[in-house]
Amino acid sequence: MSTMNISLPDGLKAFVDELVQTEGYGTSSEYMRELIRRDQERRQFKEHLLVGMRSGVEGPMDAAFFAALRKRANPARKAT
């Protein structure tokens, strides 16, 4: 695992320290890793949305539409 050092103003460090204590993070590094993972997931989600928008799929986005998407994503699973 690589190491990265960051500098924070006192107010931000206090905020991180408080979250580490109150939110169950073991260390400030765990908290930072969680923030970075969330950012990665948001970026991936945004990219998936953009790909979907560019796909040219047309029609109503109703329950049947989403059931078909779930079926395509996981054919072994029953549609709900």
Tab-separated table of C-alpha atoms in Angstrom:
chain	number	residue	atom	x	y	z
A	1	MET	CA	0.000	0.000	0.000
A	2	SER	CA	1.294	3.479	-0.841
A	3	THR	CA	1.342	6.419	1.511
A	4	MET	CA	0.065	9.923	0.763
A	5	ASN	CA	0.370	12.839	3.137
A	6	ILE	CA	-2.168	15.661	3.021
A	7	SER	CA	-2.319	18.999	4.795
A	8	LEU	CA	-5.608	20.218	6.227
A	9	PRO	CA	-6.577	23.449	7.919
A	10	ASP	CA	-7.258	22.994	11.628
A	11	GLY	CA	-11.024	23.154	11.143
A	12	LEU	CA	-11.049	20.354	8.557
A	13	LYS	CA	-8.735	18.181	10.645
A	14	ALA	CA	-11.040	18.626	13.646
A	15	PHE	CA	-14.001	17.679	11.456
A	16	VAL	CA	-12.239	14.516	10.232
A	17	ASP	CA	-11.145	13.595	13.755
A	18	GLU	CA	-14.720	13.993	15.006
A	19	LEU	CA	-16.092	11.789	12.218
A	20	VAL	CA	-13.479	9.133	12.901
A	21	GLN	CA	-14.668	8.978	16.500
A	22	THR	CA	-18.413	9.235	15.916
A	23	GLU	CA	-18.893	7.327	12.657
A	24	GLY	CA	-16.895	4.211	13.459
A	25	TYR	CA	-13.836	4.759	11.278
A	26	GLY	CA	-10.694	3.262	12.779
A	27	THR	CA	-8.412	5.983	11.456
A	28	SER	CA	-8.515	9.142	9.409
A	29	SER	CA	-7.002	7.090	6.567
A	30	GLU	CA	-10.065	4.821	6.568
A	31	TYR	CA	-12.298	7.868	6.306
A	32	MET	CA	-10.272	9.303	3.412
A	33	ARG	CA	-10.302	5.953	1.581
A	34	GLU	CA	-14.087	5.829	1.966
A	35	LEU	CA	-14.435	9.347	0.518
A	36	ILE	CA	-12.245	8.435	-2.441
A	37	ARG	CA	-14.203	5.227	-3.086
A	38	ARG	CA	-17.482	7.170	-3.027
A	39	ASP	CA	-16.072	9.663	-5.511
A	40	GLN	CA	-14.972	6.816	-7.791
A	41	GLU	CA	-18.446	5.272	-7.603
A	42	ARG	CA	-20.127	8.623	-8.395
A	43	ARG	CA	-17.878	9.116	-11.401
A	44	GLN	CA	-18.559	5.578	-12.656
A	45	PHE	CA	-22.306	6.080	-12.156
A	46	LYS	CA	-22.177	9.361	-14.058
A	47	GLU	CA	-20.308	7.661	-16.911
A	48	HIS	CA	-22.893	4.863	-17.019
A	49	LEU	CA	-25.660	7.467	-17.183
A	50	LEU	CA	-23.921	9.256	-20.045
A	51	VAL	CA	-23.430	5.989	-21.942
A	52	GLY	CA	-27.108	5.202	-21.449
A	53	MET	CA	-28.162	8.630	-22.642
A	54	ARG	CA	-26.034	8.231	-25.767
A	55	SER	CA	-27.443	4.772	-26.501
A	56	GLY	CA	-30.505	6.176	-28.183
A	57	VAL	CA	-32.994	4.025	-26.276
A	58	GLU	CA	-36.414	5.552	-26.622
A	59	GLY	CA	-39.776	4.904	-25.081
A	60	PRO	CA	-41.414	5.178	-21.691
A	61	MET	CA	-39.364	4.364	-18.594
A	62	ASP	CA	-42.101	2.463	-16.840
A	63	ALA	CA	-42.109	-0.676	-14.681
A	64	ALA	CA	-41.882	-2.925	-17.751
A	65	PHE	CA	-38.833	-1.027	-19.017
A	66	PHE	CA	-36.988	-1.500	-15.705
A	67	ALA	CA	-38.067	-5.144	-15.440
A	68	ALA	CA	-36.547	-5.761	-18.877
A	69	LEU	CA	-33.324	-4.033	-17.797
A	70	ARG	CA	-33.110	-6.187	-14.669
A	71	LYS	CA	-33.699	-9.307	-16.726
A	72	ARG	CA	-30.927	-8.331	-19.163
A	73	ALA	CA	-28.557	-7.534	-16.298
A	74	ASN	CA	-29.219	-10.822	-14.492
A	75	PRO	CA	-31.012	-13.380	-16.677
A	76	ALA	CA	-31.037	-16.011	-13.900
A	77	ARG	CA	-33.004	-13.716	-11.583
A	78	LYS	CA	-36.780	-13.500	-11.780
A	79	ALA	CA	-38.130	-10.067	-12.698
A	80	THR	CA	-39.903	-8.285	-9.830
